[in-house]
Coordinates of C-alpha atoms in Angstrom, one line a residue:
M1488 CA -0.2 0.0 -0.4
E1489 CA 2.8 2.7 -0.7
W1490 CA 2.5 5.6 -3.1
D1491 CA 5.8 6.0 -2.9
S1492 CA 8.9 4.8 -2.9
D1493 CA 12.4 5.6 -3.1
S1494 CA 13.7 3.2 -5.1
D1495 CA 14.1 3.5 -8.9
L1496 CA 11.1 4.1 -11.0
S1497 CA 10.6 1.7 -14.0
G1498 CA 7.7 0.9 -16.8
D1499 CA 4.3 1.2 -15.8
E1500 CA 4.5 1.1 -12.2
D1501 CA 6.5 4.6 -12.0
E1502 CA 4.0 6.2 -10.5
I1503 CA 4.2 9.3 -7.7
F1504 CA 1.3 11.2 -5.9
P1505 CA 1.2 14.9 -6.0
H1506 CA 2.7 15.6 -2.9
N1507 CA 2.8 18.5 -0.4
D1508 CA 4.1 18.6 3.6
D1509 CA 2.8 21.7 5.0
G1510 CA -1.3 21.8 4.2
P1511 CA -2.6 24.6 6.4
L1512 CA -5.6 25.4 4.1
P1513 CA -5.7 23.8 0.5
F1514 CA -6.4 27.6 -0.9
P1515 CA -6.7 31.4 0.6
V1516 CA -9.0 30.8 3.8
E1517 CA -11.3 33.7 1.7
N1518 CA -11.6 31.1 -1.2
L1519 CA -12.1 28.2 1.2
L1520 CA -15.5 27.1 -0.3
Q1521 CA -15.3 28.6 -3.5
T1522 CA -15.4 26.4 -6.3
A1523 CA -12.0 26.5 -7.3
P1524 CA -11.1 23.8 -9.8
C1525 CA -9.4 21.4 -8.5
G1526 CA -7.7 18.0 -9.6
F1527 CA -9.3 14.5 -8.3
V1528 CA -7.7 11.4 -8.3
V1529 CA -9.2 8.1 -7.1
T1530 CA -6.8 5.1 -6.1
D1531 CA -7.8 0.9 -5.4
A1532 CA -6.6 1.3 -2.1
L1533 CA -7.6 -2.8 -2.2
E1534 CA -5.3 -3.7 -4.8
P1535 CA -1.5 -3.5 -4.7
D1536 CA 0.7 0.0 -5.0
H1537 CA -2.8 2.2 -4.9
P1538 CA -3.6 2.1 -8.9
I1539 CA -5.9 5.1 -9.9
I1540 CA -9.3 4.1 -11.2
Y1541 CA -10.6 8.0 -11.8
V1542 CA -9.2 11.1 -12.8
N1543 CA -11.2 14.0 -13.6
T1544 CA -10.8 16.2 -16.5
V1545 CA -9.3 19.7 -14.2
F1546 CA -6.0 16.7 -13.4
E1547 CA -5.9 15.8 -17.0
M1548 CA -6.1 19.9 -18.6
L1549 CA -3.4 20.7 -15.9
T1550 CA -1.3 17.9 -15.4
G1551 CA -1.3 17.0 -19.5
Y1552 CA -1.6 13.5 -19.0
R1553 CA -4.9 11.5 -20.1
A1554 CA -6.8 9.3 -18.2
E1555 CA -5.7 6.2 -20.2
E1556 CA -2.6 7.2 -19.9
V1557 CA -2.9 7.2 -16.3
I1558 CA -5.3 4.4 -15.2
G1559 CA -3.9 1.6 -13.6
R1560 CA -0.8 3.6 -12.3
N1561 CA 0.5 4.6 -8.8
C1562 CA 0.3 8.6 -8.6
R1563 CA 3.8 8.7 -8.0
F1564 CA 4.9 9.2 -12.1
L1565 CA 4.3 13.2 -11.1
Q1566 CA 7.1 13.0 -9.3
C1567 CA 9.3 12.7 -12.5
R1568 CA 10.3 15.4 -15.0
G1569 CA 8.2 14.1 -17.7
P1570 CA 6.9 10.9 -18.8
F1571 CA 10.3 9.5 -20.0
A1572 CA 11.8 10.2 -16.6
K1573 CA 12.6 6.7 -14.2
R1574 CA 13.7 8.7 -11.3
R1575 CA 12.1 10.9 -8.5
H1576 CA 13.9 14.4 -9.2
P1577 CA 16.0 15.4 -6.7
F1578 CA 14.2 18.8 -5.5
V1579 CA 11.2 16.6 -4.7
D1580 CA 11.4 16.6 -1.2
S1581 CA 11.4 12.9 0.4
S1582 CA 10.2 13.9 3.9
V1583 CA 6.9 15.1 2.5
V1584 CA 7.0 11.8 0.2
S1585 CA 7.8 10.0 3.4
E1586 CA 5.4 11.3 5.3
I1587 CA 2.5 10.1 2.4
R1588 CA 3.7 6.9 3.1
R1589 CA 3.5 7.1 6.9
C1590 CA -0.4 8.3 6.7
L1591 CA -1.3 5.5 3.7
E1592 CA -0.2 3.0 6.4
E1593 CA -1.9 4.3 8.8
G1594 CA -4.4 5.0 6.9
I1595 CA -4.9 8.7 8.5
E1596 CA -5.4 11.8 6.6
F1597 CA -2.7 13.4 4.8
Q1598 CA -2.4 17.1 3.7
G1599 CA 1.0 18.8 2.3
E1600 CA 2.6 20.4 -0.6
L1601 CA 5.1 19.0 -3.1
L1602 CA 6.7 19.8 -6.5
N1603 CA 5.2 17.6 -9.1
F1604 CA 5.5 17.8 -13.0
R1605 CA 3.3 17.7 -15.8
K1606 CA 4.2 15.5 -19.0
D1607 CA 6.2 18.0 -20.4
G1608 CA 8.4 18.5 -18.1
S1609 CA 7.7 22.1 -16.7
P1610 CA 6.9 22.5 -12.7
L1611 CA 3.9 22.4 -10.6
M1612 CA 3.8 23.0 -7.3
N1613 CA 0.5 20.6 -5.2
R1614 CA -1.4 21.1 -2.6
L1615 CA -2.5 17.8 -1.7
R1616 CA -5.4 16.4 0.6
L1617 CA -5.3 12.3 0.3
T1618 CA -8.3 10.9 2.7
P1619 CA -9.1 7.4 2.5
I1620 CA -12.0 5.8 2.7
Y1621 CA -13.3 3.1 4.8
G1622 CA -15.8 0.2 3.7
D1623 CA -18.7 -1.3 6.5
D1624 CA -16.1 -3.9 7.7
Q1625 CA -13.1 -0.7 8.4
T1626 CA -11.5 -1.6 6.1
I1627 CA -9.6 0.9 3.9
T1628 CA -11.6 0.9 0.0
H1629 CA -10.2 4.1 -2.2
V1630 CA -8.3 7.0 -1.4
I1631 CA -9.5 10.6 -2.2
G1632 CA -6.7 12.6 -3.6
I1633 CA -7.6 16.1 -4.2
Q1634 CA -5.1 18.6 -6.0
F1635 CA -4.8 22.2 -6.2
F1636 CA -2.2 23.1 -8.5
T1637 CA -0.1 26.1 -8.9
E1638 CA 3.0 27.0 -11.1
A1639 CA 5.9 26.6 -9.2
N1640 CA 8.5 29.4 -9.7
I1641 CA 11.5 27.3 -10.0
D1642 CA 13.8 27.5 -12.7
L1643 CA 14.8 23.9 -13.6
G1644 CA 15.9 24.9 -17.4
P1645 CA 14.4 23.2 -20.4
V1646 CA 13.8 19.3 -20.2
F1647 CA 16.2 17.1 -22.3
G1648 CA 14.9 17.4 -25.8
S1649 CA 12.8 20.8 -25.1
T1650 CA 14.0 24.5 -25.6
I1651 CA 13.3 27.4 -23.1
K1652 CA 10.7 29.1 -25.9
E1653 CA 8.9 25.6 -25.2
S1654 CA 8.3 25.6 -21.6
T1655 CA 7.7 29.5 -21.3
K1656 CA 4.7 28.3 -23.8
S1657 CA 3.9 25.7 -21.5
S1658 CA 3.6 28.5 -19.0
D1659 CA 1.3 30.4 -20.4
R1660 CA -0.9 27.2 -21.2
F1661 CA -0.9 26.4 -17.8
H1662 CA -2.5 30.1 -17.3
S1663 CA -4.4 29.6 -20.3
I1664 CA -5.7 26.3 -18.7
L1665 CA -6.5 27.5 -15.4
S1666 CA -8.6 30.7 -16.6
S1667 CA -10.8 28.4 -18.8
L1668 CA -11.2 26.0 -16.3
R1669 CA -12.6 29.1 -13.6
S1670 CA -14.7 30.1 -15.9
L1671 CA -16.7 27.0 -16.3
P1672 CA -19.8 26.5 -14.8
V1673 CA -19.2 23.9 -12.2
G1674 CA -21.2 20.9 -13.0
D1675 CA -19.5 20.9 -17.0
R1676 CA -15.7 20.7 -15.7
N1677 CA -15.7 17.3 -16.4
V1678 CA -16.4 15.1 -19.1
S1679 CA -14.2 12.6 -18.4
R1680 CA -13.0 9.6 -20.7
G1681 CA -15.1 6.3 -18.8
V1682 CA -16.5 5.7 -15.4
C1683 CA -15.0 6.0 -12.0
G1684 CA -16.0 2.6 -10.4
L1685 CA -16.1 4.4 -7.3
L1686 CA -19.4 6.9 -9.3
Q1687 CA -21.0 3.9 -10.2
L1688 CA -22.0 3.6 -6.6
S1689 CA -25.7 4.8 -5.8
D1690 CA -25.9 8.5 -4.9
E1691 CA -26.7 7.6 -1.1
V1692 CA -23.7 4.9 -0.8
I1693 CA -21.8 7.8 -2.1
S1694 CA -22.8 10.6 0.0
F1695 CA -23.5 9.1 3.3
K1696 CA -20.9 6.1 3.2
I1697 CA -17.8 8.4 1.4
L1698 CA -18.6 12.2 0.7
A1699 CA -20.2 12.3 4.5
R1700 CA -16.3 11.5 6.1
L1701 CA -14.3 14.7 4.6
T1702 CA -14.0 17.9 5.5
P1703 CA -16.3 21.2 4.6
R1704 CA -13.2 22.3 2.6
D1705 CA -13.4 19.3 0.9
I1706 CA -17.1 18.8 0.0
A1707 CA -16.9 22.1 -1.6
S1708 CA -14.0 21.7 -3.9
I1709 CA -15.4 18.0 -4.6
G1710 CA -18.4 19.8 -6.1
S1711 CA -16.5 21.2 -9.3
V1712 CA -15.4 17.5 -10.1
C1713 CA -18.1 16.3 -12.6
R1714 CA -22.2 17.3 -12.5
Q1715 CA -22.6 13.8 -10.6
L1716 CA -20.6 15.0 -7.5
Y1717 CA -21.9 18.5 -8.1
E1718 CA -25.9 17.7 -7.7
L1719 CA -24.8 15.5 -4.7
T1720 CA -22.9 18.2 -2.7
K1721 CA -26.2 20.5 -2.6
N1722 CA -27.8 17.6 -0.3
E1723 CA -28.7 19.3 3.1
D1724 CA -28.7 15.7 4.7
L1725 CA -24.7 15.4 3.6
W1726 CA -23.6 19.0 4.3
R1727 CA -25.4 18.0 8.4
M1728 CA -23.3 15.0 8.7
V1729 CA -19.9 16.8 7.3
C1730 CA -20.6 19.4 9.6
Q1731 CA -21.3 16.6 12.5
N1732 CA -18.4 14.9 11.8
A1733 CA -15.8 17.9 11.3
W1734 CA -17.2 19.6 14.3
G1735 CA -18.6 17.7 16.9
C1736 CA -22.3 16.3 17.7
E1737 CA -22.6 18.6 21.1
T1738 CA -21.4 21.8 18.2
T1739 CA -23.9 20.1 15.4
R1740 CA -26.7 19.8 18.3
V1741 CA -26.5 23.5 19.4
L1742 CA -26.4 24.9 15.9
E1743 CA -29.9 23.1 15.2
T1744 CA -31.4 25.2 18.1
V1745 CA -30.0 28.7 17.0
P1746 CA -34.2 30.7 16.2
G1747 CA -33.9 30.6 12.2
A1748 CA -31.3 28.0 11.7
R1749 CA -33.1 25.4 9.3
R1750 CA -34.2 28.6 7.0
L1751 CA -30.3 29.5 7.0
G1752 CA -29.6 25.8 6.0
W1753 CA -26.1 23.6 6.4
V1754 CA -24.7 24.4 3.3
R1755 CA -24.6 28.3 3.9
L1756 CA -23.7 27.7 7.8
A1757 CA -21.1 25.8 6.8
R1758 CA -19.5 28.2 4.8
E1759 CA -20.2 31.4 7.0
L1760 CA -18.5 29.9 9.7
T1761 CA -15.6 28.4 7.8
T1762 CA -15.0 31.5 5.9
L1763 CA -16.6 34.0 8.4
E1764 CA -17.7 36.0 5.4
A1765 CA -20.7 37.2 7.2
A1766 CA -19.0 38.1 10.5
A1767 CA -20.0 41.8 11.9
W1768 CA -20.6 43.3 15.1
R1769 CA -23.4 45.7 16.7
K1770 CA -24.1 47.2 19.8
L1771 CA -27.2 45.3 21.8
T1772 CA -29.8 47.9 23.1
V1773 CA -30.7 46.4 26.5
G1774 CA -33.3 47.6 29.4
G1775 CA -33.3 46.1 33.2
V1776 CA -31.1 46.8 36.0
N1777 CA -28.0 49.2 36.2
M1778 CA -25.0 46.6 36.6
Q1779 CA -21.7 47.4 39.1
P1780 CA -19.2 45.8 40.1
M1781 CA -20.3 42.9 42.4
N1782 CA -20.5 39.4 42.9
D1783 CA -24.1 39.9 41.7
T1784 CA -25.3 37.6 38.8
F1785 CA -27.8 38.3 36.1
V1786 CA -29.1 36.1 33.1
L1787 CA -30.5 38.3 29.9
D1788 CA -32.4 36.5 27.3
L1789 CA -31.8 37.3 23.4
N1790 CA -34.4 35.5 22.2
S1791 CA -36.5 38.2 23.5
S1792 CA -38.0 41.0 21.4
N1793 CA -37.1 43.3 24.2
P1794 CA -33.7 42.1 26.2
E1795 CA -33.7 42.6 29.7
W1796 CA -31.6 41.4 32.3
Q1797 CA -33.2 39.5 35.5
H1798 CA -31.6 39.5 38.3
V1799 CA -30.0 36.2 40.2
Q1800 CA -29.6 35.9 43.7
G1801 CA -26.5 34.1 44.6
L1802 CA -23.0 34.8 46.0
L1803 CA -19.5 33.8 44.6
N1804 CA -17.1 31.7 46.5
D1805 CA -15.1 28.6 45.5
V1806 CA -16.7 26.9 42.6
F1807 CA -19.6 27.1 41.9
V1808 CA -22.3 25.9 39.3
L1809 CA -25.7 28.0 37.6
D1810 CA -28.2 26.0 36.4
L1811 CA -30.4 28.5 34.2
D1812 CA -33.0 25.8 33.4
A1813 CA -34.1 25.9 37.4
K1814 CA -37.2 27.8 38.3
P1815 CA -35.7 30.4 39.6
P1816 CA -31.8 29.7 38.7
T1817 CA -30.3 28.8 41.6
W1818 CA -26.1 29.0 42.8
R1819 CA -25.2 25.3 43.8
E1820 CA -22.0 24.5 45.5
I1821 CA -19.2 22.4 44.5
S1822 CA -17.1 20.7 47.3
G1823 CA -14.1 19.7 45.6
L1824 CA -11.6 17.8 47.1
A1825 CA -8.2 18.6 47.8
P1826 CA -8.7 22.3 45.7
P1827 CA -5.5 24.2 44.2
L1828 CA -4.5 27.0 45.7
P1829 CA -6.4 30.4 46.1
R1830 CA -6.1 32.7 43.0
S1831 CA -6.8 35.5 41.0
W1832 CA -6.4 36.3 37.0
H1833 CA -6.5 32.7 36.6
S1834 CA -7.9 31.2 33.3
S1835 CA -10.2 28.2 33.0
C1836 CA -12.5 26.7 30.4
T1837 CA -14.7 23.3 30.3
L1838 CA -14.7 19.8 28.4
D1839 CA -17.6 18.0 27.6
G1840 CA -19.1 20.4 29.9
T1841 CA -18.2 18.1 32.7
K1842 CA -14.9 18.8 33.7
L1843 CA -13.5 22.3 34.8
I1844 CA -9.8 23.4 33.9
V1845 CA -7.7 26.0 35.9
S1846 CA -4.8 27.3 35.1
G1847 CA -2.1 29.7 36.2
G1848 CA -3.2 33.5 37.7
C1849 CA -2.2 34.8 40.9
A1850 CA -1.8 33.7 44.3
D1851 CA -2.2 35.5 47.6
S1852 CA 1.4 36.2 47.8
G1853 CA 1.4 38.2 44.9
V1854 CA 3.3 35.1 43.3
L1855 CA 2.5 34.3 39.8
L1856 CA 1.4 30.3 39.0
S1857 CA 1.7 28.0 36.3
D1858 CA 0.0 24.7 37.5
T1859 CA -3.1 23.4 35.6
F1860 CA -5.8 21.5 37.4
L1861 CA -9.0 19.4 36.4
L1862 CA -11.8 19.2 38.3
D1863 CA -14.3 16.5 37.0
L1864 CA -18.4 17.3 37.8
S1865 CA -19.4 14.2 36.9
M1866 CA -18.3 12.6 39.4
E1867 CA -20.6 12.2 42.8
K1868 CA -17.7 13.4 44.8
P1869 CA -15.8 15.8 42.4
I1870 CA -11.6 15.6 43.4
W1871 CA -9.3 18.0 42.1
R1872 CA -6.3 16.7 40.3
E1873 CA -3.3 18.3 38.9
I1874 CA -2.2 17.6 35.5
P1875 CA 1.5 16.2 36.2
V1876 CA 3.7 17.8 33.6
T1877 CA 7.8 17.5 33.0
W1878 CA 7.7 21.3 31.6
T1879 CA 5.4 24.2 31.9
P1880 CA 5.0 27.4 30.2
P1881 CA 6.2 30.5 32.1
S1882 CA 3.9 31.6 34.8
R1883 CA 1.3 33.8 34.4
L1884 CA -2.0 36.0 34.1
G1885 CA -4.7 36.9 32.1
H1886 CA -4.6 34.8 30.2
T1887 CA -6.8 32.5 28.5
L1888 CA -7.6 28.7 28.0
S1889 CA -9.6 27.4 24.8
V1890 CA -11.0 24.3 24.3
Y1891 CA -10.4 22.5 20.4
G1892 CA -10.6 19.1 18.5
G1893 CA -12.8 17.7 21.4
R1894 CA -10.0 17.7 24.1
K1895 CA -7.3 19.9 23.2
I1896 CA -6.6 22.9 25.1
L1897 CA -5.0 26.0 23.7
M1898 CA -3.3 29.3 26.3
F1899 CA -2.7 32.3 25.1
G1900 CA -1.5 35.4 26.2
G1901 CA -1.2 36.7 30.0
L1902 CA 1.4 38.6 31.7
A1903 CA 4.1 36.0 31.8
K1904 CA 7.5 35.8 34.2
S1905 CA 10.6 36.3 32.3
G1906 CA 13.3 36.3 35.1
P1907 CA 12.4 39.0 37.8
L1908 CA 10.5 40.7 35.3
R1909 CA 7.1 40.2 34.2
F1910 CA 5.7 41.1 30.1
R1911 CA 2.7 40.9 28.3
S1912 CA 3.1 37.4 26.3
S1913 CA 1.3 36.9 22.7
D1914 CA 3.0 33.0 22.7
V1915 CA 0.9 29.9 22.0
F1916 CA 1.1 26.5 24.2
T1917 CA -1.6 23.3 23.5
M1918 CA -1.7 20.7 25.8
D1919 CA -4.2 17.1 24.2
L1920 CA -5.9 15.8 27.7
S1921 CA -6.6 12.9 25.3
E1922 CA -3.2 11.3 25.4
E1923 CA -2.0 9.2 28.6
E1924 CA 0.8 11.6 29.7
P1925 CA -0.7 15.1 28.2
C1926 CA 2.1 18.1 28.0
W1927 CA 2.6 21.6 27.0
R1928 CA 3.5 21.9 23.7
C1929 CA 4.9 25.5 22.4
V1930 CA 3.2 26.6 19.4
T1931 CA 4.9 30.0 19.2
G1932 CA 7.8 31.4 21.2
S1933 CA 11.9 30.7 20.7
G1934 CA 13.8 28.3 22.7
M1935 CA 11.3 26.5 24.5
P1936 CA 10.5 23.0 23.7
G1937 CA 8.8 22.1 20.8
A1938 CA 8.5 26.1 20.1
G1939 CA 7.7 27.3 15.8
N1940 CA 6.6 30.5 15.1
P1941 CA 3.4 30.7 12.7
G1942 CA 3.1 32.6 9.7
G1943 CA 1.2 35.8 9.3
V1944 CA 1.3 38.5 11.8
A1945 CA 0.4 37.9 15.3
P1946 CA -1.7 39.5 17.8
P1947 CA 0.3 42.4 19.6
P1948 CA 1.3 40.7 23.0
R1949 CA -2.0 41.3 25.9
L1950 CA -2.9 40.0 28.8
D1951 CA -7.4 40.3 30.2
H1952 CA -8.3 39.8 26.5
V1953 CA -10.9 37.4 24.8
A1954 CA -10.6 33.9 23.5
V1955 CA -13.6 32.4 21.3
S1956 CA -13.2 29.0 20.2
L1957 CA -15.2 28.4 16.6
P1958 CA -16.5 25.6 15.3
G1959 CA -13.8 23.8 13.5
G1960 CA -11.3 24.6 16.2
R1961 CA -10.2 27.8 15.4
I1962 CA -9.7 30.6 17.9
L1963 CA -10.4 34.1 17.8
I1964 CA -8.8 36.7 19.8
F1965 CA -9.1 40.3 20.4
G1966 CA -9.1 42.5 23.3
G1967 CA -7.3 42.8 25.9
S1968 CA -4.2 44.9 27.8
V1969 CA -2.1 45.1 24.7
A1970 CA 1.5 47.3 24.8
G1971 CA 2.0 50.4 22.5
L1972 CA -0.4 51.8 20.0
H1973 CA -2.2 48.7 18.9
S1974 CA -5.8 48.4 18.2
A1975 CA -6.8 46.5 20.9
S1976 CA -10.2 45.8 18.8
Q1977 CA -8.0 44.1 15.9
L1978 CA -9.8 40.5 15.5
Y1979 CA -7.0 37.6 15.2
I1980 CA -8.0 34.1 13.9
L1981 CA -5.6 30.8 14.6
D1982 CA -6.1 27.5 13.5
P1983 CA -4.4 25.1 15.7
T1984 CA -5.2 22.1 13.9
E1985 CA -3.1 22.9 10.9
E1986 CA 0.2 21.3 10.2
K1987 CA 1.8 24.8 10.1
P1988 CA -0.7 26.7 12.7
T1989 CA -0.9 30.7 10.8
W1990 CA -2.3 33.9 12.2
R1991 CA -4.8 36.0 10.2
I1992 CA -6.3 39.0 10.6
L1993 CA -10.2 39.3 10.2
N1994 CA -11.8 42.7 9.2
V1995 CA -15.7 42.9 10.2
P1996 CA -17.7 45.5 10.0
G1997 CA -20.1 47.1 12.4
R1998 CA -19.7 48.6 15.7
P1999 CA -17.2 46.5 17.7
P2000 CA -16.5 47.5 21.7
R2001 CA -14.8 50.5 22.3
F2002 CA -13.2 49.3 25.7
A2003 CA -10.3 47.6 25.2
W2004 CA -10.6 44.9 28.2
G2005 CA -12.0 43.7 31.2
H2006 CA -14.9 42.0 28.8
S2007 CA -16.7 39.0 30.0
T2008 CA -17.9 37.1 27.1
C2009 CA -20.1 34.2 26.4
V2010 CA -21.0 32.1 23.0
V2011 CA -24.9 31.7 22.6
G2012 CA -25.8 29.0 19.8
G2013 CA -22.2 28.2 18.2
T2014 CA -22.5 31.3 16.0
R2015 CA -22.8 34.7 18.3
A2016 CA -19.9 35.8 20.6
I2017 CA -21.8 38.2 23.5
V2018 CA -19.6 40.8 25.3
L2019 CA -20.1 42.3 28.2
G2020 CA -18.4 45.5 29.4
G2021 CA -15.0 46.9 29.7
Q2022 CA -12.5 49.2 31.3
T2023 CA -11.7 52.4 29.9
G2024 CA -8.6 52.6 32.2
E2025 CA -10.5 54.7 34.8
E2026 CA -13.8 53.0 35.2
W2027 CA -15.9 50.0 34.5
M2028 CA -18.7 50.5 31.9
L2029 CA -20.2 47.4 32.8
S2030 CA -23.7 48.1 30.8
E2031 CA -22.0 48.4 27.5
L2032 CA -23.3 45.1 25.2
H2033 CA -21.8 44.1 21.9
E2034 CA -22.8 41.1 19.8
L2035 CA -20.1 39.6 17.5
S2036 CA -22.8 37.6 14.8
L2037 CA -20.6 34.8 13.3
A2038 CA -23.2 33.6 10.5
S2039 CA -26.2 35.7 8.6
S2040 CA -29.1 36.6 11.2
V2041 CA -32.3 34.6 10.5
I2042 CA -34.1 35.8 13.2

């Protein structure tokens, strides 16, 4: 079950699949769910060496290979420069080839980028996503490859037997073909010779056994492959299953409760929550009491035509749970055994709605903390448990913890200790609590275990900011006490699930909060972030209420 080999290549077995190594997104975030022309390849995983059983017309036009030339071969031929080359080109990254092989052997998805070649020998960069398809017996039956080809800015000289003029013509032809493909109606981009065995299956099997296991980004791209898949990818039930598999059952269930979500539809909801094209700020006007800094609790029904704050009696100390469905809502104290040190300005998050995670903060003595504790509220007698790790991020306060990918947490920012000093931070750390021995990993920052530096423009260092978890695992950052003259209202987004996480700036219209830090925030219905209050630097503005809507209003 290899798609690649380090050995010499010969005969019809000399094939190579387009490879890629980094794979953040197969195309720019603003075009995530647009119908960009993509190569589409299906291989038979039950046969030795993964022979190709189907390619679409986009693949034929962009690579120069006709379907009859590649059916029955392994895809590795694209790593050879021209149809007569017998070896992988030395510029092809062998580490990515090895990673593809590992993913195929382990039956997991691959995303990455690798140098490929057209039939005429001209280079292409191929962003590739490989997705294994499982049968009812959990055996991998097919592998789907989705390819986004771009012109490779590499001067390799002319292929043997060709001229520089011919190479230039090849580049011009590529751009001409790509332009013509973009202008074609989606359903007309495929007039492939022959019929893929996979497409001979019933629409129900293709939709719910194969397509439903892909990501929203892939489903949108697959719609450009052929008319049959285009029609299938417009099915609302399919999109609901795709969203559920990508975002989790709990997120999907919450989205279904949003008023008017049925009218919005899963296709549009998936697009808007993926691209955030409809995100907008607005200021809310509400009635009710004039809140002051204290430990009281207030509830606001945003579905009401005239929202008003309702006062809920209760005192806050230690750990309390508030059931908003109770009549009237009442605080219930949780007497957890072996609690952590008393602290302020710490960060917390919840897993599965039952587990409370607390990290860092400032002790009564003024010492900054770096510990992480877990309290399982589903236990009859909850017990605090410190999560043992061999290394912790620098002690800090005013940071945020966000949950993504089910049981993974992300720490961002805060006022961190650095020797005898304390500085605002923009570092990112992650921990996977599903591991046997969870450990902190540094995503940004130099000189730390597992350190790397995401691309893009990182948010300025800050503390007491807001972090919002979005469907699909992305984290949205805004506000906080920011050093220098940077705008605290600028939104930043990071996808920690990417192989190489990249910060992106999100420009959102509307009226953002005027006050930089000290906000209280919650997410309503998975599509609306409610931001309450803020600090001007001189006084608290507790009655200011803003909403960041992530999808079109359907109320």
